[in-house]
Every structure is written in C-alpha cells, then in structure tokens.
Short mmCIF file of C-alpha atoms in Angstrom, two decimals:
data_model
loop_
_atom_site.label_atom_id
_atom_site.label_comp_id
_atom_site.label_asym_id
_atom_site.label_seq_id
_atom_site.Cartn_x
_atom_site.Cartn_y
_atom_site.Cartn_z
CA UNK A 1 134.06 -39.44 -107.85
CA UNK A 2 137.59 -39.07 -107.93
CA UNK A 3 139.81 -41.26 -110.25
CA UNK A 4 143.31 -40.88 -109.20
CA UNK A 5 146.35 -42.40 -110.83
CA UNK A 6 145.65 -45.83 -109.70
CA UNK A 7 144.08 -46.83 -113.03
CA UNK A 8 147.34 -45.72 -114.68
CA UNK A 9 149.35 -47.68 -112.25
CA UNK A 10 147.27 -50.87 -112.98
CA UNK A 11 147.68 -50.51 -116.59
CA UNK A 12 144.17 -50.85 -117.76
CA UNK A 13 143.88 -47.32 -119.19
CA UNK A 14 146.88 -48.14 -120.98
CA UNK A 15 144.79 -50.56 -123.25
CA UNK A 16 143.33 -47.36 -124.94
CA UNK A 17 146.63 -47.04 -126.55
CA UNK A 18 147.05 -50.57 -127.49
CA UNK A 19 146.01 -49.81 -130.98
CA UNK A 20 149.43 -48.50 -131.17
CA UNK A 21 151.62 -51.27 -130.04
CA UNK A 22 155.10 -50.44 -129.28
CA UNK A 23 157.76 -51.64 -131.57
CA UNK A 24 160.84 -52.96 -130.24
CA UNK A 25 163.79 -50.98 -131.22
CA UNK A 26 167.01 -52.59 -131.51
CA UNK A 27 169.63 -51.20 -129.30
CA UNK A 28 172.10 -49.57 -131.53
CA UNK A 29 174.65 -47.25 -130.28
CA UNK A 30 174.85 -44.39 -127.83
CA UNK A 31 173.16 -42.17 -130.40
CA UNK A 32 170.35 -44.53 -130.65
CA UNK A 33 170.06 -44.54 -126.83
CA UNK A 34 169.54 -40.85 -126.92
CA UNK A 35 166.75 -41.16 -129.36
CA UNK A 36 165.12 -43.83 -127.27
CA UNK A 37 165.54 -41.70 -124.27
CA UNK A 38 163.92 -38.71 -126.20
CA UNK A 39 160.98 -40.97 -127.18
CA UNK A 40 160.45 -42.18 -123.67
CA UNK A 41 160.36 -38.58 -122.55
CA UNK A 42 157.79 -37.83 -125.32
CA UNK A 43 155.55 -40.81 -124.37
CA UNK A 44 155.83 -39.90 -120.81
CA UNK A 45 154.60 -36.28 -121.64
CA UNK A 46 151.80 -37.70 -123.78
CA UNK A 47 150.80 -40.11 -121.00
CA UNK A 48 150.68 -37.15 -118.59
CA UNK A 49 148.53 -35.11 -120.85
CA UNK A 50 146.27 -38.09 -121.54
CA UNK A 51 146.01 -38.66 -117.92
CA UNK A 52 145.19 -35.22 -116.92
CA UNK A 53 142.72 -35.02 -119.84
CA UNK A 54 141.02 -38.17 -118.62
CA UNK A 55 141.05 -36.96 -115.08
CA UNK A 56 139.49 -33.76 -116.10
CA UNK A 57 136.81 -35.60 -118.28
CA UNK A 58 136.05 -37.94 -115.34
CA UNK A 59 135.74 -34.99 -112.96
CA UNK A 60 133.34 -33.13 -115.27
CA UNK A 61 131.17 -36.25 -115.73
CA UNK A 62 131.08 -36.70 -111.98
CA UNK A 63 130.12 -33.20 -111.33
CA UNK A 64 127.48 -33.42 -113.92
CA UNK A 65 126.30 -36.79 -112.68
CA UNK A 66 126.23 -35.48 -109.07
CA UNK A 67 124.18 -32.41 -110.20
CA UNK A 68 121.82 -34.76 -112.07
CA UNK A 69 121.67 -36.99 -109.00
CA UNK A 70 120.98 -34.10 -106.64
CA UNK A 71 118.31 -32.68 -108.90
CA UNK A 72 116.72 -36.23 -109.16
CA UNK A 73 116.82 -36.66 -105.44
CA UNK A 74 115.32 -33.18 -104.88
CA UNK A 75 112.53 -34.03 -107.29
CA UNK A 76 111.99 -37.43 -105.64
CA UNK A 77 111.84 -35.68 -102.29
CA UNK A 78 109.41 -33.17 -103.49
CA UNK A 79 107.22 -35.97 -105.08
CA UNK A 80 107.44 -37.95 -102.04
CA UNK A 81 106.49 -35.09 -99.80
CA UNK A 82 103.54 -34.21 -102.10
CA UNK A 83 102.48 -37.84 -102.00
CA UNK A 84 102.74 -38.18 -98.32
CA UNK A 85 101.06 -34.80 -97.75
CA UNK A 86 98.16 -35.95 -100.01
CA UNK A 87 97.97 -39.25 -98.20
CA UNK A 88 97.93 -37.60 -94.88
CA UNK A 89 95.43 -35.04 -95.94
CA UNK A 90 93.26 -37.78 -97.16
CA UNK A 91 93.56 -39.76 -93.90
CA UNK A 92 93.17 -36.62 -91.76
CA UNK A 93 90.01 -35.82 -93.85
CA UNK A 94 88.73 -39.32 -93.14
CA UNK A 95 89.65 -39.22 -89.54
CA UNK A 96 87.99 -35.86 -89.12
CA UNK A 97 84.87 -37.06 -90.69
CA UNK A 98 84.87 -40.17 -88.39
CA UNK A 99 85.57 -37.94 -85.47
CA UNK A 100 82.81 -35.60 -86.47
CA UNK A 101 80.35 -38.45 -86.69
CA UNK A 102 81.38 -39.91 -83.32
CA UNK A 103 81.19 -36.50 -81.67
CA UNK A 104 77.85 -35.98 -83.15
CA UNK A 105 76.66 -39.40 -82.01
CA UNK A 106 78.18 -38.73 -78.57
CA UNK A 107 76.60 -35.23 -78.52
CA UNK A 108 73.29 -36.72 -79.38
CA UNK A 109 73.58 -39.47 -76.71
CA UNK A 110 74.45 -36.83 -74.13
CA UNK A 111 71.69 -34.62 -75.23
CA UNK A 112 69.26 -37.43 -74.68
CA UNK A 113 70.71 -38.49 -71.29
CA UNK A 114 70.55 -34.86 -70.20
CA UNK A 115 66.95 -34.72 -71.28
CA UNK A 116 66.35 -38.01 -69.47
CA UNK A 117 68.10 -36.61 -66.50
CA UNK A 118 66.00 -33.46 -66.57
CA UNK A 119 62.84 -35.31 -66.68
CA UNK A 120 63.85 -37.49 -63.89
CA UNK A 121 64.97 -34.61 -62.02
CA UNK A 122 61.62 -32.96 -62.46
CA UNK A 123 59.85 -36.14 -61.41
CA UNK A 124 62.01 -36.55 -58.41
CA UNK A 125 61.55 -32.84 -57.50
CA UNK A 126 57.83 -33.31 -57.73
CA UNK A 127 57.87 -36.56 -55.72
CA UNK A 128 60.08 -34.79 -53.10
CA UNK A 129 57.86 -31.92 -52.84
CA UNK A 130 55.05 -34.20 -52.37
CA UNK A 131 56.88 -36.23 -49.68
CA UNK A 132 57.99 -33.10 -47.98
CA UNK A 133 54.53 -31.75 -47.86
CA UNK A 134 53.16 -35.18 -46.64
CA UNK A 135 56.06 -35.33 -43.96
CA UNK A 136 55.41 -31.77 -43.02
CA UNK A 137 51.81 -32.47 -42.45
CA UNK A 138 52.60 -35.69 -40.43
CA UNK A 139 55.23 -33.97 -38.46
CA UNK A 140 52.81 -31.11 -37.60
CA UNK A 141 50.23 -33.56 -36.59
CA UNK A 142 52.66 -35.57 -34.50
CA UNK A 143 54.07 -32.47 -33.00
CA UNK A 144 50.75 -31.23 -31.96
CA UNK A 145 49.85 -34.69 -30.55
CA UNK A 146 53.28 -35.00 -28.71
CA UNK A 147 52.62 -31.62 -27.27
CA UNK A 148 49.34 -32.44 -25.94
CA UNK A 149 50.79 -35.84 -24.58
CA UNK A 150 53.69 -33.92 -22.96
CA UNK A 151 51.29 -31.60 -21.24
CA UNK A 152 49.23 -34.44 -19.96
CA UNK A 153 52.37 -36.29 -19.02
CA UNK A 154 53.83 -33.29 -17.17
CA UNK A 155 50.67 -32.91 -15.35
CA UNK A 156 50.76 -36.61 -14.42
CA UNK A 157 54.40 -36.45 -13.46
CA UNK A 158 53.76 -33.60 -11.26
CA UNK A 159 51.06 -35.25 -9.40
CA UNK A 160 53.22 -38.64 -9.28
CA UNK A 161 56.18 -36.52 -7.96
CA UNK A 162 53.93 -35.04 -5.26
CA UNK A 163 52.63 -38.40 -4.39
CA UNK A 164 56.11 -39.96 -4.39
CA UNK A 165 57.44 -37.15 -2.21
CA UNK A 166 54.65 -37.86 0.33
CA UNK A 167 55.39 -41.59 0.12
CA UNK A 168 59.03 -41.02 0.50
CA UNK A 169 58.43 -38.94 3.79
CA UNK A 170 56.10 -41.59 4.96
CA UNK A 171 58.66 -44.33 4.22
CA UNK A 172 61.34 -42.47 5.92
CA UNK A 173 59.29 -42.16 9.01
CA UNK A 174 58.45 -45.85 8.81
CA UNK A 175 62.09 -46.74 8.19
CA UNK A 176 63.03 -44.71 11.24
CA UNK A 177 60.42 -46.45 13.34
CA UNK A 178 61.51 -49.95 11.99
CA UNK A 179 65.08 -49.03 12.62
CA UNK A 180 64.34 -48.23 16.30
CA UNK A 181 62.22 -51.34 16.65
CA UNK A 182 64.89 -53.48 14.91
CA UNK A 183 67.51 -51.93 17.20
CA UNK A 184 65.48 -52.74 20.26
CA UNK A 185 64.77 -56.29 19.01
CA UNK A 186 68.50 -56.95 18.06
CA UNK A 187 69.64 -55.81 21.47
CA UNK A 188 66.94 -57.95 23.04
CA UNK A 189 67.92 -61.03 20.97
CA UNK A 190 71.49 -60.33 21.62
CA UNK A 191 70.81 -60.39 25.27
CA UNK A 192 68.64 -63.47 24.97
CA UNK A 193 71.35 -65.33 22.82
CA UNK A 194 74.16 -64.39 25.17
CA UNK A 195 72.04 -65.67 28.01
CA UNK A 196 71.31 -68.87 26.30
CA UNK A 197 74.87 -69.34 25.19
CA UNK A 198 76.05 -68.84 28.63
CA UNK A 199 73.51 -71.29 30.03
CA UNK A 200 74.34 -73.85 27.49
CA UNK A 201 78.06 -73.14 27.25
CA UNK A 202 78.71 -75.28 30.42
CA UNK A 203 76.79 -78.07 28.83
CA UNK A 204 78.79 -77.69 25.64
CA UNK A 205 81.98 -77.74 27.38
CA UNK A 206 80.99 -80.64 29.44
CA UNK A 207 79.97 -82.56 26.42
CA UNK A 208 83.14 -81.74 24.78
CA UNK A 209 85.16 -83.01 27.72
CA UNK A 210 83.13 -86.14 27.95
CA UNK A 211 83.70 -86.77 24.33
CA UNK A 212 87.45 -85.79 24.47
CA UNK A 213 88.29 -87.61 27.60
CA UNK A 214 86.12 -90.78 27.04
CA UNK A 215 88.28 -94.09 27.13
CA UNK A 216 91.41 -92.16 27.99
CA UNK A 217 91.95 -93.62 31.43
CA UNK A 218 91.86 -97.29 32.47
CA UNK A 219 90.55 -98.37 35.74
CA UNK A 220 94.05 -98.77 37.18
CA UNK A 221 94.88 -95.07 36.48
CA UNK A 222 91.52 -94.00 38.16
CA UNK A 223 91.90 -96.38 41.16
CA UNK A 224 93.87 -93.95 43.53
CA UNK A 225 91.29 -91.32 42.81
CA UNK A 226 88.38 -93.72 43.26
CA UNK A 227 89.78 -94.92 46.57
CA UNK A 228 90.42 -91.54 47.80
CA UNK A 229 86.90 -90.38 46.99
CA UNK A 230 85.58 -93.59 48.68
CA UNK A 231 87.63 -92.82 51.65
CA UNK A 232 86.43 -89.22 51.82
CA UNK A 233 82.85 -90.44 51.84
CA UNK A 234 83.62 -93.60 53.91
CA UNK A 235 81.30 -92.65 56.80
CA UNK A 236 78.24 -92.35 54.39
CA UNK A 237 78.92 -95.72 52.83
CA UNK A 238 79.50 -97.52 56.07
CA UNK A 239 76.43 -96.00 57.45
CA UNK A 240 74.33 -97.12 54.59
CA UNK A 241 75.86 -100.70 54.69
CA UNK A 242 75.01 -100.96 58.42
CA UNK A 243 71.31 -100.33 57.56
CA UNK B 1 90.09 -127.76 62.28
CA UNK B 2 87.71 -130.57 62.32
CA UNK B 3 84.89 -128.66 64.12
CA UNK B 4 83.32 -125.77 62.31
CA UNK B 5 82.15 -123.20 64.68
CA UNK B 6 82.63 -120.17 62.39
CA UNK B 7 79.31 -118.59 61.28
CA UNK B 8 78.91 -116.93 57.92
CA UNK B 9 79.37 -113.53 59.46
CA UNK B 10 82.75 -114.48 60.58
CA UNK B 11 84.14 -115.78 57.26
CA UNK B 12 86.94 -113.96 55.84
CA UNK B 13 86.63 -113.79 52.01
CA UNK B 14 89.72 -114.04 50.06
CA UNK B 15 90.61 -111.19 47.65
CA UNK B 16 89.89 -113.63 44.63
CA UNK B 17 86.31 -113.56 45.68
CA UNK B 18 85.13 -110.09 44.51
CA UNK B 19 81.48 -110.57 43.38
CA UNK B 20 78.52 -112.65 44.19
CA UNK B 21 79.34 -114.76 41.12
CA UNK B 22 82.78 -115.54 42.54
CA UNK B 23 81.01 -116.53 45.89
CA UNK B 24 78.57 -118.71 44.03
CA UNK B 25 81.38 -120.34 42.08
CA UNK B 26 83.25 -121.03 45.35
CA UNK B 27 80.07 -122.54 46.79
CA UNK B 28 79.72 -124.91 43.69
CA UNK B 29 83.32 -125.91 43.84
CA UNK B 30 82.88 -126.71 47.51
CA UNK B 31 79.64 -128.69 46.98
CA UNK B 32 81.57 -130.53 44.10
CA UNK B 33 84.57 -131.26 46.35
CA UNK B 34 82.02 -132.63 49.13
CA UNK B 35 80.31 -134.83 46.72
CA UNK B 36 83.71 -136.13 45.48
CA UNK B 37 84.97 -136.79 48.85
CA UNK B 38 81.74 -138.40 50.04
CA UNK B 39 81.86 -140.63 46.96
CA UNK B 40 85.57 -141.46 47.70
CA UNK B 41 84.74 -142.22 51.32
CA UNK B 42 82.22 -144.84 50.07
CA UNK B 43 84.62 -146.30 47.68
CA UNK B 44 87.33 -146.44 50.22
CA UNK B 45 85.26 -148.84 52.25
CA UNK B 46 85.48 -151.18 49.23
CA UNK B 47 89.28 -150.90 49.20
CA UNK B 48 89.69 -148.02 46.79
CA UNK B 49 92.31 -145.52 47.72
CA UNK B 50 90.89 -142.05 48.45
CA UNK B 51 92.43 -138.96 46.75
CA UNK B 52 91.93 -135.33 47.60
CA UNK B 53 90.56 -133.54 44.60
CA UNK B 54 92.53 -130.63 43.38
CA UNK B 55 91.31 -127.26 44.73
CA UNK B 56 91.18 -123.91 43.05
CA UNK B 57 93.31 -121.06 44.39
CA UNK B 58 90.23 -119.24 45.49
CA UNK B 59 88.87 -122.21 47.55
CA UNK B 60 92.25 -122.97 48.82
CA UNK B 61 92.84 -119.35 49.99
CA UNK B 62 89.31 -119.36 51.60
CA UNK B 63 90.17 -122.54 53.46
CA UNK B 64 93.62 -121.29 54.70
CA UNK B 65 92.39 -117.74 55.65
CA UNK B 66 89.38 -119.27 57.55
CA UNK B 67 91.50 -122.16 59.00
CA UNK B 68 89.10 -124.68 57.68
CA UNK B 69 89.41 -128.36 56.59
CA UNK B 70 87.43 -130.56 54.38
CA UNK B 71 88.38 -134.04 55.56
CA UNK B 72 85.13 -134.45 57.63
CA UNK B 73 81.85 -134.61 56.02
CA UNK B 74 79.98 -132.66 58.69
CA UNK B 75 82.50 -129.76 58.38
CA UNK B 76 82.03 -129.58 54.74
CA UNK B 77 78.23 -129.62 55.00
CA UNK B 78 78.50 -126.87 57.74
CA UNK B 79 80.76 -124.62 55.66
CA UNK B 80 78.56 -125.22 52.65
CA UNK B 81 75.50 -124.18 54.69
CA UNK B 82 77.22 -121.09 56.02
CA UNK B 83 78.43 -120.10 52.59
CA UNK B 84 74.79 -120.40 51.34
CA UNK B 85 73.71 -117.91 54.00
CA UNK B 86 76.74 -115.66 53.38
CA UNK B 87 75.87 -115.73 49.57
CA UNK B 88 72.35 -114.54 50.42
CA UNK B 89 73.18 -112.06 53.12
CA UNK B 90 76.63 -110.63 52.16
CA UNK B 91 76.19 -106.86 51.43
CA UNK B 92 76.69 -105.91 47.78
CA UNK B 93 78.02 -102.78 46.54
CA UNK B 94 77.24 -101.93 43.00
CA UNK B 95 80.09 -100.17 41.29
CA UNK B 96 79.64 -98.86 37.66
CA UNK B 97 82.76 -97.68 35.91
CA UNK B 98 83.42 -95.79 32.66
CA UNK B 99 85.79 -98.42 31.43
CA UNK B 100 85.79 -102.27 31.81
CA UNK B 101 87.21 -103.14 35.12
CA UNK B 102 90.38 -105.45 35.39
CA UNK B 103 90.56 -108.12 37.99
CA UNK B 104 93.48 -106.67 39.82
CA UNK B 105 91.77 -103.22 40.44
CA UNK B 106 88.46 -105.02 41.53
CA UNK B 107 90.45 -107.15 44.04
CA UNK B 108 91.96 -103.96 45.48
CA UNK B 109 88.59 -102.27 45.73
CA UNK B 110 87.11 -105.39 47.44
CA UNK B 111 89.95 -105.45 49.96
CA UNK B 112 89.44 -101.81 50.72
CA UNK B 113 85.63 -102.28 51.23
CA UNK B 114 86.30 -105.36 53.30
CA UNK B 115 88.79 -103.56 55.51
CA UNK B 116 87.06 -100.21 55.82
CA UNK B 117 83.30 -100.83 55.37
CA UNK B 118 82.31 -104.47 55.78
CA UNK B 119 84.45 -107.61 56.05
CA UNK B 120 82.20 -109.57 53.53
CA UNK B 121 81.33 -106.94 51.08
CA UNK B 122 80.91 -108.08 47.66
CA UNK B 123 81.07 -105.99 44.44
CA UNK B 124 78.46 -105.92 41.51
CA UNK B 125 80.33 -104.50 38.49
CA UNK B 126 78.78 -102.35 35.79
CA UNK B 127 79.77 -100.37 32.74
CA UNK B 128 78.84 -96.78 31.70
CA UNK B 129 81.15 -95.00 29.29
CA UNK B 130 79.33 -91.81 29.66
CA UNK B 131 80.71 -91.47 33.18
CA UNK B 132 84.02 -90.56 31.49
CA UNK B 133 85.95 -91.38 34.60
CA UNK B 134 85.42 -92.27 38.30
CA UNK B 135 82.82 -94.56 39.79
CA UNK B 136 79.07 -94.53 40.21
CA UNK B 137 78.64 -96.39 43.50
CA UNK B 138 75.29 -97.73 44.78
CA UNK B 139 74.91 -99.08 48.27
CA UNK B 140 71.64 -100.88 49.37
CA UNK B 141 70.02 -97.48 50.11
CA UNK B 142 72.09 -94.88 48.58
CA UNK B 143 73.89 -93.67 45.51
CA UNK B 144 77.21 -92.08 45.45
CA UNK B 145 78.32 -90.53 42.13
CA UNK B 146 82.00 -90.05 42.09
CA UNK B 147 82.25 -89.89 38.18
CA UNK B 148 83.92 -87.04 36.24
CA UNK B 149 80.46 -86.31 34.69
CA UNK B 150 79.00 -85.64 38.15
CA UNK B 151 82.05 -83.36 38.81
CA UNK B 152 81.47 -81.34 35.73
CA UNK B 153 77.70 -81.03 36.29
CA UNK B 154 78.59 -79.55 39.65
CA UNK B 155 80.78 -77.00 38.09
CA UNK B 156 78.12 -75.50 35.79
CA UNK B 157 77.83 -72.32 38.01
CA UNK B 158 81.72 -71.91 37.93
CA UNK B 159 81.63 -71.92 34.14
CA UNK B 160 78.78 -69.56 33.72
CA UNK B 161 80.58 -67.14 36.21
CA UNK B 162 83.66 -67.43 34.20
CA UNK B 163 81.89 -66.59 30.95
CA UNK B 164 80.10 -63.60 32.67
CA UNK B 165 83.37 -62.31 33.65
CA UNK B 166 84.82 -62.64 30.06
CA UNK B 167 81.71 -61.02 28.71
CA UNK B 168 82.00 -58.03 31.04
CA UNK B 169 85.63 -57.77 30.02
CA UNK B 170 84.79 -57.87 26.31
CA UNK B 171 82.24 -55.05 26.75
CA UNK B 172 84.72 -52.84 28.53
#
C-alpha cells in the first residue's frame, strides 16, 4: 500500500495539526513580510518532514501487514492442504474398501460361475463322449449294413444292366424291323392314297364346278349352246320322234 | 275358210303354244268360243245381235296360221275334234333345265323343234339345278343329256391323266 501526497493535497492529514490553529498575523511592513515568509518556509519544511515521516510509517506498516498477510495465507494454505489431504485420504480409504468389497464379491461370483462352468463342461464332455460312442456304434452298424446292401445292389445292378443290354439289343432289332415294315406300309399307304386322291379328284373338281357355276347362267345365255347341241344330235332326235 | 279339211297332222302350231298345257288351254278357249257363238246364234233368232267374242293372241295366231274361221258351227266342231286328237297324239319332248325357263327361250326351242324335228312337237319343261347348265332332253324312247354335269362326267379320264402327269413331274 502506497500513500502518496494526495492525502496532503486533500487536506485531511492537515487535521492532525489542527490543535495548533494558525493565527492570523497582521500585515505590518516589509520587515514583517520577511518574517512571514520565513515562517511559511519553516512550516513548509515541517510539513515536508511530517509527510515523509508519515509516508515512511505507512510504508513500514504496509510491509509488516503484507508480511503478516502472506504468512497468514501460507498458513491457511497449509491447513487447507492438510484438511483436503485428510479428506481425500479418508475418501480414498472408503472407496478402496468399497472397491475391495466389490472386487471380492465379483471374484467370488466369477469363481462360482467358473466352477459351474467347469461342472457343466464336465457333464457336457461326458454326454458328448457317450453320444459320440453311441453315434460311432450306430455309424459302424449302418456302414456295415450299407456295405452289405451296396454289394447286393451292385450284384442286382450288374444283372439288371446285363438284362437291359440284352433288351436294348432286342429292341433295336425290333425297331429296325418295325421301321422297315412301317416304311413299306407308308409307301403302300401313300400309293393307295394317291390313287384314291386321283380317282376322287375328278369328282371333287366336278362338285366344285357344279357348286361354283350353279345359277350362273340363265336359259337365254345357254340357248345358243343348247340349240347347237340339239342341232349336232338332230338326227338321233328325229329318228326317235319318228318311232 | 268355211270348210275344214285340215287334219290334226297338218295343223301349224303357233310359237305361243309351247307345251301340252298351252294346247289344252287353246282347246278350252276354242270350246268356250264355240259355246258362246252357238248361244249367240240361238239368241240371234230372237233378234239379239250376235257379237264375236274376243280371242286370245294364241288362238288368233292359230286361226290365222292355219287359215281357219270360226263362223260356222261345223267348222268349229271339226277344229275342236282335230285339236283333241292333236292334243293326244302330238309328240312331246321333255326338256329339263338347270334354271327356270323363260317363255321367250321356250318359244325359240319350240320353233326349232317344229322346224327341224316335228311340226307339232310340244315341250314338257322340268327343272334340275344339279345340271349346272345345258339341257337334259328326253324323247319318247331316248335320253339325251346335254348338261354341263354330263360333260364333266365325261372328262374324268382327262382330269386323271392331267393329275398323273403332274405327279410324275413332282416326283422328278
């Protein structure tokens, strides 16, 4: 803390010296003015000394106060550190105890689970061994059975293949014979159909013409042709009419 | 024309008389005219005026072509008698066509028959569509098939030969 000359400027420290009120001196003559002047200088010097003294005292007090405050703060810090440390140690102890309890409980649980798993594993292993043994026995039995069946099947297949081969040869021969017969029959039927077609084709065309030309010509249109045909056969008609 | 010396074999039939039915109709008309004129003659004796009945075109043509008159009763009776004989003895030609025959064509055919075959030939008309075209002609003792159907029947062998030719060509 620094107290500068402002207090002096404001005049409040001047109250210290108020127990000595200044007395007004009547203005006398130039000689009296010099005295006043000397007094002013004197008071000014006293003021300066007082000011410096005050400033020094204040500075000293400030430094002392600062030292005290610093030492107090250091103590408080130390005490606070100790308190906090104690509290933290207490909390850590509590947490450690709780963690240990939890770890112990978890460890117990894990140990129990492990034991259960080991027991289950043992049981499963035993069951698997039994099953494997049973399956092995079944498979052996089935394999032997299948082997026997395959052997009999192979024998049957061999005989069936031989039979089939014989039948295939016979069928090929029959197919060849049937093919030859069919070819002959087809050729014969073709010839018969063609002959029938040719024989009936004239009738078909005739029927077609009869149907197509029916009612196409009236008697007037046909009359010249009719008269011509009658004229061509006139002799036969006349002969018959004479009879 | 008062005397009728013409026999039935000498009658000239008009072209309007084609069939035996036409001849019968002509005979009926003639008998009717004879009756009318006989009745008129009787009525004329009592002072009623005699009118000649109106004749059909066929009867008129027949009388003109044969130079006959109807004024005398004996003549009419003789004509009627001869026509009756003609009706029974006239030669009939049966002609069957594929279509219905028109009058004009039948008259031409009758004219040809009377000119070329017999002067008193009559036609009996028939209809048979299956003939397609032409005529199926039947005289008293014979049949003459001049139809298109008969013509096609006669060409069967030709068609078969044509088909064989085509078949031979297809095989090659």
